[in-house]
């Protein structure tokens, strides 16, 4: 499909029950394969006994004459270790940038933030399409040369609209859907089909002010900080695994419109961080929580 | 009772419905009295039409031969203006440090933070007593030379214990009670008698994780920040007007004991800030929210 | 030139030696004029004896049939008070948005941030032109419909280029020039002509790492935070009055390109805040320092 | 000397030139020894080609009948790997808490912060002595039951005083000296003898405001943030490897005494963090910079 930019980098993510020797057996397996580990993060939750590891490594054969064969060999090696220790694992190769669809409604700040960081090289992915239930943000898509798909959503057409959305995602082999202030609720089927592959931004510090109009809730309660939460979408609305959160200070001087403006800053920052970490394979989801091996 | 340290400083706090000329009439009244305004903060909530002002000023007569008469003159002047414009107001004189009672249970970090800042001159008040339902922190009180009153509280003795606590507050002419991780719930009568004069620290970012064991709730939900909230105690538990909040970053590496340790840092900071602002008459409460004219 | 949007709001900024009665006489003068004070911030530096005040007020006559006459009356009133107390003062009327020229070179993040906030209504001004020594950012200007003036600068053409720049600023009645990562040094004449009206962003936490390549300096020194500083340009490079600063955490994992990326975030935030405060007349410069009455 | 609390935990720190297989050979060596890796942090600086790793592991034999023999076996194993790959390495055993001497002058806030965190179990070490050139803080030491050594320092007695200090450190087998606002400059000999084992707190955001009276420098320059820097002491004053930095926001309202008060908060926080990371063997020093594997 896309021509593979040759690179010898790959990332391995692993989770399983902890037991002695896991680090050694993975490191040994990679070394036996001729790989050199560049960054390794590892975490054992001593309460739950769960083991998590992220290994970013270099394997010269991946940039060699037969990268496909190199991948197969590598995966066979990891599979052997993983089966022995009942690991859940995945490898992502540097050759292949993840493919991201951005969903928006009428609000532009999160979209711009993602597109500008993408252009600046901070967010490493392909963005083959933007999907929206409104036509409003088409000019932004045009500026960045990204196809814009306007799929209106009404109560009556919802099922059909979703079918069109999902067909788009499949046609474009989308790995990650980012809900960048997309103001529609996706069906359980959609979400389940993309488990841990849909990132949503909620404009509050969850679990405070879950649900609608969080800035008005915040103003009514007189809080001194407002926040934003990026999480993987689940069928329990606003209850998915939290990836990142941040807050910004507010005061009695801030009227609702000021809260909304401050909120924009923290929303776009938090969402972009979450997307970047996902794209760099820094996130492991386990039991509705995330382990984020942030840079 | 205490010998009045002579000072010519005073602070006037005012709230009322907004109307033209409020700032002018107050400034004019003070000027007519011979006072010089050092700091003035003013806020009009254009949504609710409420007016708030804090004026910190210098009046040479307050440090003159007859400070009592100076106070009476000043108050008569302000009363005249205030009655005309239906202002709610109070004046606090620099002569008289507020008198603070600190309530604790077994946890020392908030107590130490308050006492050290008090000794460093950051918190300007007198602390005539520490009250506790346990004897554990008596040595801390002793180090700082502050009388420690151990009043055990059980379900059976609760009413009687509270009566003793309230008698202590009255005997010592206490202006402010600080619940520095005091793990007992005060009765509605107690709280009502000290409306806007009891500051509590809740070890979460309210309204998230209200109620007990907030760090365990936070860990279970996998949040990426934990916080603390200082608020005036009201009969609705954890629902009082918020004075200050702050957060600290946590990660998957933080076990419950680490959350508790990080929480201590943010709790003590938030509580001490709230207490300082109260003592400096920087807080106006209106309709379950605060206006804080922070320095 | 532009049609005046009718508004009854104005802002008065005052600085002078402190003396009793300043607040009262200003408030009284405005009240006598029929004005209602919405927000008043006042600060007396008790060390230097300097008095600073910002008064944001409503004067119905400013939106009346003869706003010009209303302005003249208002200014005559303020002048009388100001002359008596040797105040330095200025009034800005809501009718007239400030006119801003943005100077850029090749870097887009600060420019985008300003333009997006402008479009979102966070930054209240007109932006009649963008000036650059490169043609690179013309497409950005086009997207937002703002005329783009490409004026190349070489050592030889510098004087002539500056003459063209200054002519543009004069022709467009520019109130504020924002150097949004403009990589040329302006002449002393230029800067002097626009004293306290040129805002620059320096990509370090000044005074640390003044001069060029601050991220490389920071990396070499192994600092744990990097920052940005917005200041008014003066003829002493990087020594002008600081308006705003902020920092972001970095670690050994951050390579120079990561520092640059993190720096972009803090630069754009700091610059936009400084510009907003300037446009809202929140900044008073005194003796190479600023008093910022931030919202 | 102290009775070893039995524990099976240890931490291995390694630095060397990067080459393939380092992670695997260390992990394999530990696994061969029967050890289980709990946390592993690893970093390769791709610019300099330097490799850094911290491995926290469990080795049941360390808590077995012959811990000394277990240590010897473990070290022999690591030495073999390390020699082959020219690693610089050290192991710290959980049995043996590090021994810390705190140096103070007259300022108490950093001392209290360390002692309270120590008592709360946040800082895992023994503190056999406090050294001071003044007698002022003896009562604090007494409260926490720690011997206090008053060694006055004058220009004339400096050499002799340092000899007494160093004798104390040797007698008490001190691993780390913490200069908690100790206002004397140590000799080059002293510092060299304790390379990377003396932590100092500088009350500014280095390299800004190096040298004396940084808060006055900061006030004079009108900065909007003040900071603190914890670093290892070197013979180049204020130039040692930076361990941690943080800042706090200040404004025109802050007079020098307020800057000092805010500075206390950030100083104590930064110093305590640096001390904790050192005690947990999270810091590797390389070429005047630190790699901090923070929790």
XYZ file of N, CA, C and O in Angstrom, chain C residues 154-256:
412
model
N 19.026 41.585 4.436
C 20.432 41.173 4.402
C 21.235 42.273 5.082
O 20.718 43.359 5.354
N 22.484 41.985 5.379
C 23.314 42.982 6.037
C 23.293 44.283 5.235
O 23.212 45.373 5.798
N 23.350 44.138 3.916
C 23.426 45.321 3.074
C 22.102 46.074 3.024
O 22.070 47.311 3.032
N 20.997 45.331 2.974
C 19.695 45.976 2.765
C 18.999 46.298 4.074
O 17.859 46.752 4.079
N 19.642 46.029 5.182
C 18.955 46.101 6.464
C 18.279 47.455 6.692
O 17.101 47.519 7.063
N 19.007 48.520 6.472
C 18.450 49.854 6.741
C 17.230 50.103 5.851
O 16.175 50.545 6.325
N 17.381 49.767 4.608
C 16.288 49.973 3.663
C 15.077 49.091 4.022
O 13.920 49.536 3.980
N 15.347 47.863 4.394
C 14.257 46.958 4.764
C 13.505 47.501 5.971
O 12.269 47.471 6.028
N 14.253 47.973 6.930
C 13.607 48.522 8.127
C 12.763 49.745 7.785
O 11.688 49.947 8.348
N 13.269 50.550 6.874
C 12.491 51.724 6.461
C 11.153 51.271 5.881
O 10.098 51.839 6.182
N 11.197 50.202 5.078
C 9.953 49.689 4.507
C 9.031 49.138 5.594
O 7.824 49.353 5.576
N 9.626 48.424 6.544
C 8.827 47.879 7.653
C 8.153 49.008 8.420
O 6.957 48.958 8.707
N 8.941 50.036 8.745
C 8.380 51.126 9.546
C 7.314 51.884 8.781
O 6.319 52.334 9.359
N 7.514 52.031 7.493
C 6.490 52.696 6.688
C 5.178 51.893 6.754
O 4.089 52.460 6.907
N 5.312 50.575 6.671
C 4.119 49.723 6.769
C 3.412 49.932 8.106
O 2.198 50.092 8.171
N 4.192 49.929 9.180
C 3.597 50.094 10.511
C 2.880 51.439 10.595
O 1.788 51.539 11.162
N 3.503 52.472 10.026
C 2.865 53.787 10.087
C 1.622 53.842 9.211
O 0.576 54.317 9.631
N 1.746 53.328 8.008
C 0.591 53.336 7.104
C -0.608 52.613 7.722
O -1.748 53.017 7.531
N -0.320 51.548 8.432
C -1.423 50.758 9.001
C -1.733 51.148 10.438
O -2.479 50.450 11.107
N -1.164 52.268 10.883
C -1.439 52.764 12.237
C -1.305 51.640 13.274
O -2.203 51.417 14.093
N -0.162 50.952 13.217
C 0.061 49.801 14.092
C 0.356 50.262 15.521
O 1.171 51.154 15.740
N -0.336 49.637 16.477
C -0.125 49.942 17.895
C 0.914 49.027 18.523
O 1.583 49.399 19.482
N 0.982 47.804 18.014
C 1.828 46.794 18.665
C 2.460 45.912 17.599
O 1.762 45.404 16.716
N 3.760 45.730 17.713
C 4.446 44.761 16.850
C 4.827 43.551 17.694
O 5.413 43.694 18.762
N 4.463 42.370 17.209
C 4.767 41.133 17.931
C 5.824 40.373 17.148
O 5.599 40.003 15.989
N 6.975 40.166 17.772
C 8.042 39.399 17.126
C 7.833 37.923 17.464
O 8.248 37.458 18.516
N 7.143 37.235 16.569
C 6.741 35.851 16.826
C 7.793 34.904 16.248
O 7.546 34.211 15.286
N 8.921 34.847 16.929
C 10.106 34.143 16.449
C 10.626 34.779 15.166
O 10.903 34.089 14.177
N 10.744 36.127 15.191
C 11.352 36.878 14.089
C 12.845 36.903 14.341
O 13.292 37.405 15.380
N 13.630 36.350 13.415
C 15.030 36.067 13.707
C 15.985 37.174 13.263
O 17.146 36.911 12.948
N 15.495 38.404 13.235
C 16.356 39.535 12.908
C 16.378 40.494 14.092
O 15.373 40.616 14.806
N 17.497 41.185 14.253
C 17.590 42.177 15.333
C 17.184 43.537 14.777
O 17.707 43.969 13.750
N 16.261 44.175 15.433
C 15.810 45.489 14.985
C 16.805 46.559 15.446
O 17.455 46.416 16.486
N 16.854 47.646 14.701
C 17.783 48.723 15.053
C 17.297 49.472 16.292
O 16.112 49.426 16.645
N 18.195 50.157 16.948
C 17.853 50.943 18.135
C 16.801 51.997 17.801
O 15.905 52.275 18.614
N 16.872 52.578 16.608
C 15.898 53.611 16.226
C 14.491 53.014 16.185
O 13.530 53.596 16.676
N 14.396 51.875 15.538
C 13.106 51.193 15.414
C 12.542 50.926 16.814
O 11.417 51.297 17.157
N 13.355 50.309 17.639
C 12.898 49.921 18.980
C 12.501 51.147 19.789
O 11.474 51.139 20.481
N 13.282 52.185 19.687
C 12.995 53.386 20.469
C 11.681 54.022 20.018
O 10.903 54.527 20.831
N 11.433 53.976 18.726
C 10.188 54.553 18.207
C 8.969 53.785 18.704
O 7.853 54.309 18.718
N 9.184 52.535 19.072
C 8.066 51.703 19.525
C 8.300 51.192 20.953
O 8.028 50.047 21.261
N 8.796 52.077 21.804
C 9.066 51.695 23.186
C 7.809 51.111 23.841
O 6.727 51.695 23.755
N 7.962 49.961 24.485
C 6.863 49.267 25.160
C 5.746 48.897 24.186
O 4.607 48.632 24.614
N 6.069 48.862 22.899
C 5.070 48.469 21.912
C 5.599 47.392 20.954
O 5.001 47.130 19.921
N 6.725 46.789 21.339
C 7.221 45.618 20.606
C 7.384 44.494 21.619
O 8.127 44.628 22.589
N 6.674 43.396 21.395
C 6.797 42.245 22.285
C 7.598 41.169 21.575
O 7.299 40.816 20.434
N 8.602 40.659 22.269
C 9.464 39.620 21.718
C 9.333 38.359 22.570
O 9.064 38.434 23.756
N 9.525 37.209 21.936
C 9.574 35.963 22.705
C 11.003 35.430 22.636
O 11.578 35.297 21.550
N 11.593 35.204 23.797
C 12.920 34.590 23.828
C 12.745 33.161 24.291
O 12.089 32.906 25.282
N 13.364 32.249 23.552
C 13.103 30.844 23.837
C 14.010 30.298 24.934
O 14.618 29.243 24.800
N 14.044 31.040 26.047
C 14.672 30.491 27.245
C 14.082 31.195 28.455
O 13.370 32.186 28.327
N 14.395 30.636 29.615
C 14.001 31.270 30.852
C 15.064 32.320 31.162
O 16.049 32.035 31.834
N 14.868 33.539 30.645
C 15.840 34.601 30.903
C 15.885 34.906 32.398
O 14.849 34.814 33.057
N 17.032 35.284 32.960
C 18.290 35.570 32.283
C 19.150 34.341 31.990
O 20.265 34.520 31.501
N 18.695 33.128 32.285
C 19.511 31.981 31.904
C 19.489 31.847 30.390
O 18.447 32.031 29.767
N 20.619 31.523 29.807
C 20.689 31.228 28.384
C 20.233 32.378 27.501
O 19.509 32.180 26.525
N 20.593 33.596 27.876
C 20.395 34.702 26.950
C 21.268 34.435 25.729
O 22.192 33.630 25.775
N 20.951 35.107 24.631
C 21.734 34.929 23.418
C 21.211 33.793 22.572
O 20.075 33.366 22.743
N 22.047 33.282 21.699
C 21.590 32.341 20.685
C 21.592 30.900 21.142
O 22.213 30.541 22.143
N 20.855 30.073 20.411
C 20.820 28.631 20.613
C 20.604 28.233 22.079
O 21.343 27.399 22.632
N 19.589 28.780 22.706
C 19.391 28.491 24.129
C 19.107 27.019 24.418
O 19.490 26.534 25.482
N 18.456 26.304 23.497
C 18.171 24.891 23.789
C 19.460 24.075 23.804
O 19.592 23.127 24.576
N 20.406 24.463 22.965
C 21.675 23.758 23.018
C 22.428 24.102 24.302
O 23.034 23.229 24.922
N 22.355 25.360 24.692
C 22.955 25.741 25.983
C 22.311 24.951 27.124
O 22.986 24.463 28.031
N 20.976 24.842 27.069
C 20.247 24.147 28.137
C 20.618 22.673 28.179
O 20.835 22.096 29.247
N 20.702 22.071 26.994
C 21.055 20.653 26.935
C 22.473 20.449 27.478
O 22.734 19.506 28.229
N 23.379 21.355 27.115
C 24.762 21.217 27.553
C 24.868 21.336 29.074
O 25.679 20.668 29.704
N 24.038 22.178 29.667
C 24.108 22.381 31.114
C 23.307 21.318 31.869
O 23.395 21.217 33.088
N 22.476 20.559 31.165
C 21.727 19.487 31.825
C 20.618 19.983 32.723
O 20.327 19.386 33.759
N 19.959 21.079 32.351
C 18.862 21.583 33.182
C 17.664 20.647 33.118
O 17.525 19.854 32.192
N 16.792 20.758 34.105
C 15.638 19.870 34.209
C 14.343 20.559 33.801
O 13.268 19.947 33.829
N 14.429 21.825 33.488
C 13.276 22.592 33.000
C 13.785 23.489 31.882
O 14.882 24.021 31.967
N 12.979 23.683 30.853
C 13.308 24.737 29.897
C 12.148 25.720 29.882
O 11.020 25.378 30.252
N 12.426 26.944 29.461
C 11.407 27.969 29.575
C 11.358 28.884 28.386
O 12.050 28.688 27.381
N 10.489 29.867 28.513
C 10.386 30.915 27.502
C 10.031 32.206 28.225
O 9.422 32.183 29.302
N 10.421 33.310 27.616
C 10.247 34.624 28.229
C 9.708 35.601 27.193
O 10.328 35.798 26.154
N 8.567 36.209 27.480
C 8.062 37.281 26.629
C 8.431 38.606 27.287
O 8.218 38.785 28.488
N 9.005 39.517 26.496
C 9.425 40.797 27.072
C 9.271 41.893 26.033
O 9.202 41.630 24.828
N 9.208 43.113 26.504
C 9.242 44.248 25.592
C 10.661 44.396 25.062
O 11.631 44.293 25.830
N 10.763 44.616 23.759
C 12.079 44.781 23.161
C 12.696 46.098 23.612
O 12.016 47.132 23.667
N 13.962 46.042 23.963
C 14.726 47.253 24.272
C 16.033 47.187 23.490
O 16.349 46.160 22.879
N 16.777 48.260 23.558
C 18.028 48.279 22.797
C 19.072 47.360 23.436
O 20.011 46.949 22.773
N 18.896 47.031 24.703
C 19.730 45.983 25.306
C 19.093 44.647 24.996
O 18.067 44.283 25.585
N 19.682 43.916 24.114
C 19.106 42.660 23.648
C 18.813 41.715 24.825
O 19.651 41.526 25.689
N 17.621 41.133 24.851
C 17.230 40.149 25.879
C 17.204 40.743 27.279
O 17.220 40.017 28.270
N 17.190 42.075 27.379
C 17.215 42.700 28.697
C 15.954 43.519 28.973
O 15.873 44.214 29.980
N 14.996 43.489 28.064
C 13.804 44.311 28.225
C 12.914 43.830 29.358
O 13.092 42.734 29.888
N 11.936 44.675 29.752
C 11.031 44.334 30.853
C 10.293 43.026 30.567
O 9.663 42.882 29.518
N 10.392 42.093 31.504
C 9.782 40.776 31.343
C 8.278 40.868 31.590
O 7.840 41.402 32.602
N 7.495 40.335 30.657
C 6.043 40.339 30.807
C 5.553 39.012 31.373
O 4.744 38.961 32.275
N 6.084 37.919 30.828
C 5.607 36.604 31.257
C 6.690 35.571 30.996
O 7.483 35.701 30.057
N 6.690 34.530 31.853
C 7.621 33.418 31.699
C 6.924 32.135 32.092
O 6.025 32.140 32.938
N 7.340 31.071 31.490
C 6.858 29.779 31.944
C 7.908 28.733 31.599
O 8.853 29.008 30.860
N 7.750 27.549 32.174
C 8.725 26.479 31.965
C 8.004 25.163 31.694
O 6.803 25.035 31.931
N 8.760 24.203 31.222
C 8.244 22.857 30.980
C 9.342 21.882 31.383
O 10.525 22.182 31.249
N 8.935 20.744 31.918
C 9.894 19.784 32.451
C 10.554 18.995 31.332
O 9.897 18.585 30.380
N 11.855 18.811 31.423
C 12.568 17.988 30.451
C 13.410 16.965 31.205
O 13.600 17.072 32.413
N 13.884 15.976 30.492
C 14.690 14.942 31.146
C 15.812 14.499 30.217
O 15.940 14.982 29.096
N 16.603 13.572 30.721
C 17.716 13.024 29.924
C 17.206 12.373 28.639
O 17.955 12.173 27.708
N 15.908 12.014 28.615
C 15.381 11.364 27.408
C 15.193 12.365 26.268
O 15.034 11.968 25.123
N 15.155 13.652 26.611
C 14.893 14.652 25.585
C 16.161 14.989 24.821
O 17.114 15.534 25.379
N 16.153 14.684 23.554
C 17.242 15.086 22.684
C 16.971 16.524 22.244
O 15.863 17.025 22.411
N 18.006 17.184 21.673
C 17.796 18.573 21.231
C 16.489 18.764 20.455
O 15.762 19.721 20.704
